[in-house]
Amino acid sequence: MSHDSTAAPESTARKLSGRRRKEIVAVLLFSGGPIFESSIPLSVFGIDRQDAGVPRYRLLVCAGEDGPLRTTGGLELTAPQGLEAISRAGTVVVPAWRSITSPPPEEALDALRRAHEEGARIVGLCTGAFVLAAAGLLDSRPATTHWMYAPTLAKRYPSVHVDPRELFVDDGDVLTSAGTAAGIDLCLHIVRTDHGNEAAGALARRLVVPPRRSGGQERYLDRSLPEEIGADPLAEVVAWALEHLHEQFDVETLAARAYMSRRTFDRRFRSLTGSAPLQWLITQRVLQAQRLLETSDYSVDEVAGRCGFRSPVALRGHFRRQLGSSPAAYRAAYRARRPQSERPVDPDPGGAGAPRPPAPAEPAALSPEGSVPFQTRRTAAPVPAAAGVPGQRGAS
């Protein structure tokens, strides 16, 4: 279920101030930032590929704080520009921030706010979204980040509409992406927005990556409790839900176990996990179905029952929406990649509820065959009310 919109929303568009240039891209680097995410915008916007049909950008590499800047592996970087250079950029990119628990330098936040006020496009890659949020640029806006950090972003900045399912979110003059490879997706999207499909396709060929990926982060989510939920009273309810996915229960059941009204439970749950409880529950059921399809010989009907779906039809609908294929096609494709010696055995011979086997290794993030598909902004694509979750009105 992909919505590909390369046009920036008019409501958020700002006129670029006279001293800024659209073709100038500033990349803001900090000490402690991972080198992979930092190198993505440097490679996309800093190399002249006009011979391949890619329009040229002018790159400014700016230090967000005093150097030298230390990065992955103990490397030291010296940025040729400081914060003052951001004043010329039409696009400012913040790669992954060094720590989701530490505040960014106030001078850098002020520079980002001024750039935004003067019409610059502000981009946060992976945990760079935390820097944008700290600057107040994500208030009342949709945004994403790596699924593992989305609950923390939602809890720390409750005014941000965090969607951990997206590869990236384009909200016009403020854009955010999920982790690592999704930063490439977002940078390609920027080139596509500025110069069209042909230029973005030429760049993708040079980078040897898919020009577009549809879908989201769903297939990479795991069942781990969010890092900050452990001490919260809802942790017990979440843990219970994960251990009883094979049973038929609904969100009202979870709210009752938490001794809360449905409305209060919805609000508290979203603040902790970054997701509405109904969507979270459906996602967890689909993830469990994915594991059973990979590790057992259960029929699709049996998988649906063991994951708490009321019918195989409900499983198929949600599975296709989240993973882009039918359960049967997913199993066939998965097994085609596995050696005969690793074919599945029944993980639960005694009935539903036995310990679940660990998920296999993820496919390569940039493989065209196994990659997560590309997705831009999804502004209002709520899951149909309680579809496929037992006990909810409107279940299929």
CSV table of C-alpha atoms in Angstrom, one decimal:
chain,number,residue,atom,x,y,z
A,1,MET,CA,0.0,0.0,0.0
A,2,SER,CA,2.3,2.7,-1.3
A,3,HIS,CA,1.5,6.4,-1.8
A,4,ASP,CA,4.2,8.0,-3.9
A,5,SER,CA,3.9,11.7,-4.0
A,6,THR,CA,6.9,13.7,-5.1
A,7,ALA,CA,5.2,17.1,-4.8
A,8,ALA,CA,5.7,19.0,-1.6
A,9,PRO,CA,2.5,20.0,0.3
A,10,GLU,CA,1.7,23.5,-0.6
A,11,SER,CA,0.7,24.3,2.9
A,12,THR,CA,4.2,23.9,4.2
A,13,ALA,CA,6.1,25.5,1.3
A,14,ARG,CA,8.2,28.6,2.2
A,15,LYS,CA,9.9,31.1,-0.1
A,16,LEU,CA,13.6,30.7,-0.1
A,17,SER,CA,15.4,33.9,1.1
A,18,GLY,CA,17.5,35.7,-1.4
A,19,ARG,CA,20.9,34.7,0.1
A,20,ARG,CA,20.1,31.0,-0.1
A,21,ARG,CA,20.5,28.9,-3.2
A,22,LYS,CA,18.4,25.9,-4.1
A,23,GLU,CA,21.3,23.9,-5.5
A,24,ILE,CA,23.4,24.3,-2.3
A,25,VAL,CA,23.2,21.4,0.2
A,26,ALA,CA,24.7,21.8,3.7
A,27,VAL,CA,25.4,18.6,5.7
A,28,LEU,CA,25.7,19.2,9.4
A,29,LEU,CA,28.2,16.9,11.1
A,30,PHE,CA,28.7,16.3,14.8
A,31,SER,CA,31.2,14.4,16.8
A,32,GLY,CA,30.1,10.8,17.6
A,33,GLY,CA,27.9,10.5,14.5
A,34,PRO,CA,28.1,7.1,12.6
A,35,ILE,CA,30.1,7.4,9.5
A,36,PHE,CA,27.7,5.5,7.2
A,37,GLU,CA,24.8,7.8,7.6
A,38,SER,CA,27.1,10.8,7.5
A,39,SER,CA,28.6,9.6,4.2
A,40,ILE,CA,25.2,9.2,2.4
A,41,PRO,CA,24.4,12.9,1.7
A,42,LEU,CA,28.1,13.5,1.1
A,43,SER,CA,28.1,10.9,-1.7
A,44,VAL,CA,24.7,11.8,-3.1
A,45,PHE,CA,25.1,15.6,-3.2
A,46,GLY,CA,28.9,16.0,-3.2
A,47,ILE,CA,30.1,14.1,-6.3
A,48,ASP,CA,29.8,15.5,-9.8
A,49,ARG,CA,27.9,12.9,-11.9
A,50,GLN,CA,26.8,15.2,-14.7
A,51,ASP,CA,28.3,12.7,-17.2
A,52,ALA,CA,25.6,10.3,-16.1
A,53,GLY,CA,22.8,12.8,-16.4
A,54,VAL,CA,22.6,13.7,-12.7
A,55,PRO,CA,22.4,17.5,-12.1
A,56,ARG,CA,25.1,18.8,-9.9
A,57,TYR,CA,24.6,20.1,-6.4
A,58,ARG,CA,27.0,22.3,-4.5
A,59,LEU,CA,27.9,20.6,-1.2
A,60,LEU,CA,28.9,22.4,2.1
A,61,VAL,CA,30.1,20.2,4.9
A,62,CYS,CA,29.6,22.0,8.2
A,63,ALA,CA,30.7,21.3,11.7
A,64,GLY,CA,27.8,21.5,14.2
A,65,GLU,CA,30.3,21.9,17.0
A,66,ASP,CA,34.0,22.4,17.7
A,67,GLY,CA,36.2,19.8,16.2
A,68,PRO,CA,37.9,17.5,15.6
A,69,LEU,CA,34.8,15.4,15.0
A,70,ARG,CA,35.3,11.8,16.0
A,71,THR,CA,33.2,9.1,14.3
A,72,THR,CA,32.9,5.4,13.8
A,73,GLY,CA,36.1,3.5,14.5
A,74,GLY,CA,37.8,6.4,16.1
A,75,LEU,CA,38.3,8.3,12.9
A,76,GLU,CA,38.7,12.1,13.2
A,77,LEU,CA,37.1,14.4,10.7
A,78,THR,CA,37.7,18.1,10.1
A,79,ALA,CA,34.7,19.9,8.4
A,80,PRO,CA,35.8,22.7,6.1
A,81,GLN,CA,32.8,24.9,7.1
A,82,GLY,CA,31.2,26.0,10.3
A,83,LEU,CA,27.6,26.8,11.2
A,84,GLU,CA,27.8,30.1,9.4
A,85,ALA,CA,27.9,28.4,6.0
A,86,ILE,CA,24.3,27.0,6.6
A,87,SER,CA,23.1,30.5,5.8
A,88,ARG,CA,23.7,29.9,2.1
A,89,ALA,CA,22.0,26.5,1.8
A,90,GLY,CA,18.6,25.7,0.3
A,91,THR,CA,18.7,22.3,1.9
A,92,VAL,CA,20.2,21.3,5.2
A,93,VAL,CA,20.8,17.6,6.0
A,94,VAL,CA,21.3,16.3,9.6
A,95,PRO,CA,22.6,12.7,9.5
A,96,ALA,CA,22.2,10.4,12.5
A,97,TRP,CA,22.6,12.1,15.8
A,98,ARG,CA,25.2,10.6,18.2
A,99,SER,CA,22.8,9.8,21.1
A,100,ILE,CA,19.1,9.9,21.4
A,101,THR,CA,19.5,10.7,25.1
A,102,SER,CA,21.8,13.8,24.8
A,103,PRO,CA,20.6,17.2,23.7
A,104,PRO,CA,22.2,18.7,20.5
A,105,PRO,CA,24.2,22.0,20.8
A,106,GLU,CA,22.0,25.0,21.1
A,107,GLU,CA,24.0,26.9,18.5
A,108,ALA,CA,23.2,24.2,15.9
A,109,LEU,CA,19.5,24.2,16.8
A,110,ASP,CA,19.4,28.0,16.4
A,111,ALA,CA,21.0,27.6,12.9
A,112,LEU,CA,18.5,25.0,11.9
A,113,ARG,CA,15.6,27.2,13.1
A,114,ARG,CA,16.9,30.2,11.1
A,115,ALA,CA,17.4,28.1,8.0
A,116,HIS,CA,13.8,26.8,8.3
A,117,GLU,CA,12.4,30.3,8.8
A,118,GLU,CA,14.3,31.5,5.7
A,119,GLY,CA,12.7,28.7,3.5
A,120,ALA,CA,15.4,26.1,3.5
A,121,ARG,CA,14.4,22.4,3.3
A,122,ILE,CA,15.5,20.6,6.5
A,123,VAL,CA,16.3,16.9,6.3
A,124,GLY,CA,16.9,14.4,9.2
A,125,LEU,CA,18.3,11.0,8.5
A,126,CYS,CA,17.6,8.2,11.0
A,127,THR,CA,18.2,9.7,14.5
A,128,GLY,CA,18.8,13.0,12.9
A,129,ALA,CA,15.1,13.4,13.5
A,130,PHE,CA,15.9,13.9,17.2
A,131,VAL,CA,17.9,17.0,16.3
A,132,LEU,CA,15.0,18.4,14.2
A,133,ALA,CA,12.6,17.6,17.0
A,134,ALA,CA,14.8,19.3,19.6
A,135,ALA,CA,14.8,22.4,17.3
A,136,GLY,CA,11.0,22.3,17.4
A,137,LEU,CA,10.8,21.7,13.6
A,138,LEU,CA,8.7,18.6,13.9
A,139,ASP,CA,6.0,20.0,16.2
A,140,SER,CA,2.6,18.9,14.9
A,141,ARG,CA,4.2,17.3,11.9
A,142,PRO,CA,4.4,13.7,10.6
A,143,ALA,CA,7.9,12.2,11.0
A,144,THR,CA,9.7,8.9,11.1
A,145,THR,CA,13.0,7.5,12.4
A,146,HIS,CA,14.5,4.0,12.9
A,147,TRP,CA,11.8,1.8,14.2
A,148,MET,CA,13.9,0.9,17.2
A,149,TYR,CA,14.0,4.6,18.3
A,150,ALA,CA,10.5,5.6,17.2
A,151,PRO,CA,8.9,5.0,20.7
A,152,THR,CA,11.5,7.2,22.3
A,153,LEU,CA,11.0,10.0,19.8
A,154,ALA,CA,7.2,9.8,20.4
A,155,LYS,CA,7.5,9.8,24.1
A,156,ARG,CA,10.1,12.6,24.3
A,157,TYR,CA,8.3,14.8,21.8
A,158,PRO,CA,4.6,14.1,22.1
A,159,SER,CA,3.6,16.8,19.6
A,160,VAL,CA,5.4,14.9,16.8
A,161,HIS,CA,3.3,12.5,14.8
A,162,VAL,CA,5.7,9.6,14.7
A,163,ASP,CA,5.0,6.8,12.3
A,164,PRO,CA,7.6,3.9,12.7
A,165,ARG,CA,6.2,2.1,9.6
A,166,GLU,CA,7.6,4.6,7.0
A,167,LEU,CA,10.9,4.5,5.2
A,168,PHE,CA,10.7,8.2,5.0
A,169,VAL,CA,8.3,11.1,5.4
A,170,ASP,CA,8.2,14.1,3.1
A,171,ASP,CA,6.3,17.0,4.8
A,172,GLY,CA,7.3,19.6,2.3
A,173,ASP,CA,10.0,21.6,3.9
A,174,VAL,CA,10.9,19.1,6.6
A,175,LEU,CA,11.8,15.5,5.7
A,176,THR,CA,12.8,12.6,7.9
A,177,SER,CA,13.9,9.0,7.2
A,178,ALA,CA,14.3,5.7,8.9
A,179,GLY,CA,17.6,4.0,9.5
A,180,THR,CA,20.7,3.6,7.3
A,181,ALA,CA,19.6,2.5,3.9
A,182,ALA,CA,16.4,4.6,4.1
A,183,GLY,CA,18.6,7.6,4.1
A,184,ILE,CA,19.6,6.7,0.5
A,185,ASP,CA,15.9,6.4,-0.3
A,186,LEU,CA,15.2,9.9,1.0
A,187,CYS,CA,18.2,11.4,-0.8
A,188,LEU,CA,17.0,9.8,-4.0
A,189,HIS,CA,13.6,11.2,-3.4
A,190,ILE,CA,15.0,14.7,-3.0
A,191,VAL,CA,16.8,14.4,-6.3
A,192,ARG,CA,13.6,13.1,-7.9
A,193,THR,CA,11.6,16.0,-6.4
A,194,ASP,CA,14.2,18.6,-7.7
A,195,HIS,CA,15.1,17.1,-11.1
A,196,GLY,CA,12.6,14.3,-12.0
A,197,ASN,CA,12.6,10.5,-12.3
A,198,GLU,CA,15.3,10.3,-15.0
A,199,ALA,CA,17.9,12.1,-12.9
A,200,ALA,CA,17.0,10.0,-9.8
A,201,GLY,CA,17.1,6.8,-11.9
A,202,ALA,CA,20.5,7.7,-13.2
A,203,LEU,CA,21.8,8.3,-9.7
A,204,ALA,CA,20.3,5.1,-8.5
A,205,ARG,CA,22.2,3.2,-11.2
A,206,ARG,CA,25.5,4.8,-10.2
A,207,LEU,CA,24.8,3.9,-6.6
A,208,VAL,CA,23.7,0.4,-7.6
A,209,VAL,CA,20.5,0.6,-5.6
A,210,PRO,CA,16.8,0.4,-6.5
A,211,PRO,CA,15.5,3.7,-7.7
A,212,ARG,CA,12.2,3.3,-5.7
A,213,ARG,CA,11.2,1.0,-2.9
A,214,SER,CA,7.6,0.6,-1.9
A,215,GLY,CA,6.3,-0.4,1.5
A,216,GLY,CA,7.8,0.5,4.9
A,217,GLN,CA,9.8,-0.7,7.9
A,218,GLU,CA,7.2,-3.4,8.9
A,219,ARG,CA,9.3,-6.4,7.9
A,220,TYR,CA,12.2,-5.2,10.0
A,221,LEU,CA,10.2,-4.6,13.2
A,222,ASP,CA,10.8,-7.1,16.0
A,223,ARG,CA,8.8,-8.1,19.1
A,224,SER,CA,11.1,-6.5,21.6
A,225,LEU,CA,9.6,-4.1,24.1
A,226,PRO,CA,10.5,-0.5,23.5
A,227,GLU,CA,13.6,0.5,25.5
A,228,GLU,CA,11.8,2.9,27.7
A,229,ILE,CA,8.7,0.9,28.4
A,230,GLY,CA,10.3,-1.5,30.9
A,231,ALA,CA,9.5,0.5,34.0
A,232,ASP,CA,6.1,1.7,32.8
A,233,PRO,CA,2.9,0.1,34.2
A,234,LEU,CA,1.8,-0.7,30.6
A,235,ALA,CA,4.9,-3.0,30.2
A,236,GLU,CA,3.0,-5.9,31.8
A,237,VAL,CA,0.1,-5.5,29.5
A,238,VAL,CA,2.3,-5.3,26.4
A,239,ALA,CA,4.2,-8.4,27.6
A,240,TRP,CA,1.0,-10.3,28.1
A,241,ALA,CA,-0.3,-9.4,24.7
A,242,LEU,CA,3.0,-10.6,23.0
A,243,GLU,CA,2.7,-13.9,24.9
A,244,HIS,CA,-1.0,-14.4,24.0
A,245,LEU,CA,-1.1,-13.4,20.3
A,246,HIS,CA,-2.5,-16.9,19.5
A,247,GLU,CA,-5.6,-16.0,21.6
A,248,GLN,CA,-8.5,-13.9,20.3
A,249,PHE,CA,-8.6,-10.6,22.2
A,250,ASP,CA,-9.0,-7.0,21.3
A,251,VAL,CA,-7.7,-3.6,22.4
A,252,GLU,CA,-10.6,-3.3,24.9
A,253,THR,CA,-9.2,-6.4,26.6
A,254,LEU,CA,-5.8,-4.7,26.9
A,255,ALA,CA,-7.3,-1.5,28.3
A,256,ALA,CA,-9.2,-3.5,30.9
A,257,ARG,CA,-6.0,-5.3,31.9
A,258,ALA,CA,-4.4,-1.9,32.4
A,259,TYR,CA,-7.4,-0.7,34.4
A,260,MET,CA,-7.9,2.2,32.0
A,261,SER,CA,-10.6,3.5,29.7
A,262,ARG,CA,-10.1,2.8,26.0
A,263,ARG,CA,-9.4,6.4,25.3
A,264,THR,CA,-6.9,6.8,28.1
A,265,PHE,CA,-5.2,3.5,27.1
A,266,ASP,CA,-5.0,4.6,23.5
A,267,ARG,CA,-3.3,7.9,24.5
A,268,ARG,CA,-0.8,6.3,26.9
A,269,PHE,CA,0.0,3.4,24.5
A,270,ARG,CA,0.7,5.8,21.6
A,271,SER,CA,3.0,8.0,23.8
A,272,LEU,CA,5.1,4.9,24.8
A,273,THR,CA,5.3,3.0,21.5
A,274,GLY,CA,4.7,5.6,18.8
A,275,SER,CA,1.8,3.6,17.5
A,276,ALA,CA,-1.9,3.3,18.1
A,277,PRO,CA,-2.7,0.1,20.0
A,278,LEU,CA,-4.9,-1.4,17.3
A,279,GLN,CA,-2.2,-0.9,14.6
A,280,TRP,CA,0.5,-2.3,17.0
A,281,LEU,CA,-1.6,-5.4,17.7
A,282,ILE,CA,-2.2,-6.1,14.0
A,283,THR,CA,1.4,-5.6,13.3
A,284,GLN,CA,2.5,-8.0,16.0
A,285,ARG,CA,0.0,-10.6,14.7
A,286,VAL,CA,1.4,-10.2,11.2
A,287,LEU,CA,5.0,-10.5,12.4
A,288,GLN,CA,4.0,-13.7,14.3
A,289,ALA,CA,2.4,-15.0,11.1
A,290,GLN,CA,5.6,-14.2,9.2
A,291,ARG,CA,7.7,-16.2,11.6
A,292,LEU,CA,5.3,-19.2,11.4
A,293,LEU,CA,5.4,-19.2,7.6
A,294,GLU,CA,9.1,-19.2,7.8
A,295,THR,CA,9.6,-21.8,10.5
A,296,SER,CA,6.7,-24.2,10.3
A,297,ASP,CA,4.6,-26.3,7.8
A,298,TYR,CA,1.3,-25.0,9.2
A,299,SER,CA,-1.3,-24.1,6.5
A,300,VAL,CA,-2.2,-20.5,6.0
A,301,ASP,CA,-5.5,-21.2,7.7
A,302,GLU,CA,-3.7,-22.7,10.7
A,303,VAL,CA,-1.3,-19.8,10.8
A,304,ALA,CA,-4.2,-17.3,10.9
A,305,GLY,CA,-5.7,-19.1,13.9
A,306,ARG,CA,-2.4,-19.3,15.7
A,307,CYS,CA,-1.9,-15.6,15.3
A,308,GLY,CA,-5.3,-14.5,16.6
A,309,PHE,CA,-6.9,-13.6,13.3
A,310,ARG,CA,-10.6,-14.4,13.1
A,311,SER,CA,-10.2,-15.7,9.5
A,312,PRO,CA,-7.6,-16.5,6.9
A,313,VAL,CA,-9.1,-13.6,4.8
A,314,ALA,CA,-8.2,-11.1,7.6
A,315,LEU,CA,-4.6,-12.5,7.7
A,316,ARG,CA,-4.2,-12.3,4.0
A,317,GLY,CA,-5.4,-8.7,3.8
A,318,HIS,CA,-3.2,-7.4,6.6
A,319,PHE,CA,-0.2,-9.5,5.5
A,320,ARG,CA,-0.4,-8.0,2.0
A,321,ARG,CA,-0.8,-4.5,3.3
A,322,GLN,CA,2.2,-4.7,5.5
A,323,LEU,CA,4.6,-7.0,3.5
A,324,GLY,CA,3.4,-6.5,0.0
A,325,SER,CA,2.7,-10.2,-0.8
A,326,SER,CA,0.3,-13.0,0.1
A,327,PRO,CA,1.2,-15.4,2.9
A,328,ALA,CA,1.6,-18.3,0.4
A,329,ALA,CA,3.8,-16.2,-1.9
A,330,TYR,CA,5.9,-15.0,1.0
A,331,ARG,CA,6.5,-18.6,2.2
A,332,ALA,CA,7.4,-19.8,-1.3
A,333,ALA,CA,9.9,-17.0,-1.8
A,334,TYR,CA,11.4,-17.5,1.6
A,335,ARG,CA,11.9,-21.2,1.1
A,336,ALA,CA,13.4,-20.7,-2.3
A,337,ARG,CA,16.2,-18.9,-0.6
A,338,ARG,CA,16.8,-21.5,2.1
A,339,PRO,CA,18.9,-24.7,1.8
A,340,GLN,CA,17.0,-28.0,2.1
A,341,SER,CA,18.7,-28.7,5.4
A,342,GLU,CA,17.2,-25.6,6.9
A,343,ARG,CA,13.6,-26.3,6.0
A,344,PRO,CA,11.1,-25.7,8.8
A,345,VAL,CA,9.9,-28.0,11.5
A,346,ASP,CA,6.9,-27.6,13.7
A,347,PRO,CA,7.9,-25.0,16.3
A,348,ASP,CA,4.9,-25.6,18.5
A,349,PRO,CA,4.0,-29.4,18.6
A,350,GLY,CA,2.2,-29.1,21.9
A,351,GLY,CA,-0.2,-26.3,20.7
A,352,ALA,CA,-0.2,-22.6,20.5
A,353,GLY,CA,1.8,-20.6,23.0
A,354,ALA,CA,5.0,-22.6,23.0
A,355,PRO,CA,8.2,-20.6,22.8
A,356,ARG,CA,8.6,-19.1,19.4
A,357,PRO,CA,11.8,-19.6,17.4
A,358,PRO,CA,14.0,-16.6,16.7
A,359,ALA,CA,13.5,-14.9,13.4
A,360,PRO,CA,16.1,-15.6,10.6
A,361,ALA,CA,18.6,-13.1,9.5
A,362,GLU,CA,17.1,-10.1,7.6
A,363,PRO,CA,17.6,-10.0,3.8
A,364,ALA,CA,20.2,-7.5,2.5
A,365,ALA,CA,18.6,-4.1,2.9
A,366,LEU,CA,19.7,-2.9,-0.6
A,367,SER,CA,18.9,-6.1,-2.6
A,368,PRO,CA,16.3,-5.3,-5.2
A,369,GLU,CA,14.7,-8.7,-4.6
A,370,GLY,CA,14.6,-8.7,-0.8
A,371,SER,CA,14.5,-5.0,0.0
A,372,VAL,CA,11.9,-3.1,1.9
A,373,PRO,CA,9.9,-1.1,-0.7
A,374,PHE,CA,10.1,2.7,-0.9
A,375,GLN,CA,7.4,4.9,0.5
A,376,THR,CA,6.9,8.6,0.8
A,377,ARG,CA,4.5,10.4,3.1
A,378,ARG,CA,1.4,8.6,4.3
A,379,THR,CA,-0.7,11.4,5.8
A,380,ALA,CA,-3.9,9.6,6.6
A,381,ALA,CA,-3.9,6.0,6.0
A,382,PRO,CA,-5.4,4.6,9.2
A,383,VAL,CA,-6.1,0.9,9.5
A,384,PRO,CA,-9.8,0.2,8.9
A,385,ALA,CA,-11.5,0.0,12.3
A,386,ALA,CA,-10.4,-3.2,14.0
A,387,ALA,CA,-10.1,-5.1,10.7
A,388,GLY,CA,-9.1,-8.6,11.3
A,389,VAL,CA,-8.7,-8.3,15.1
A,390,PRO,CA,-11.1,-10.6,17.0
A,391,GLY,CA,-13.8,-8.9,19.0
A,392,GLN,CA,-13.6,-5.5,17.2
A,393,ARG,CA,-16.5,-4.2,15.3
A,394,GLY,CA,-15.9,-4.2,11.6
A,395,ALA,CA,-13.5,-7.2,11.7
A,396,SER,CA,-13.2,-9.1,8.5
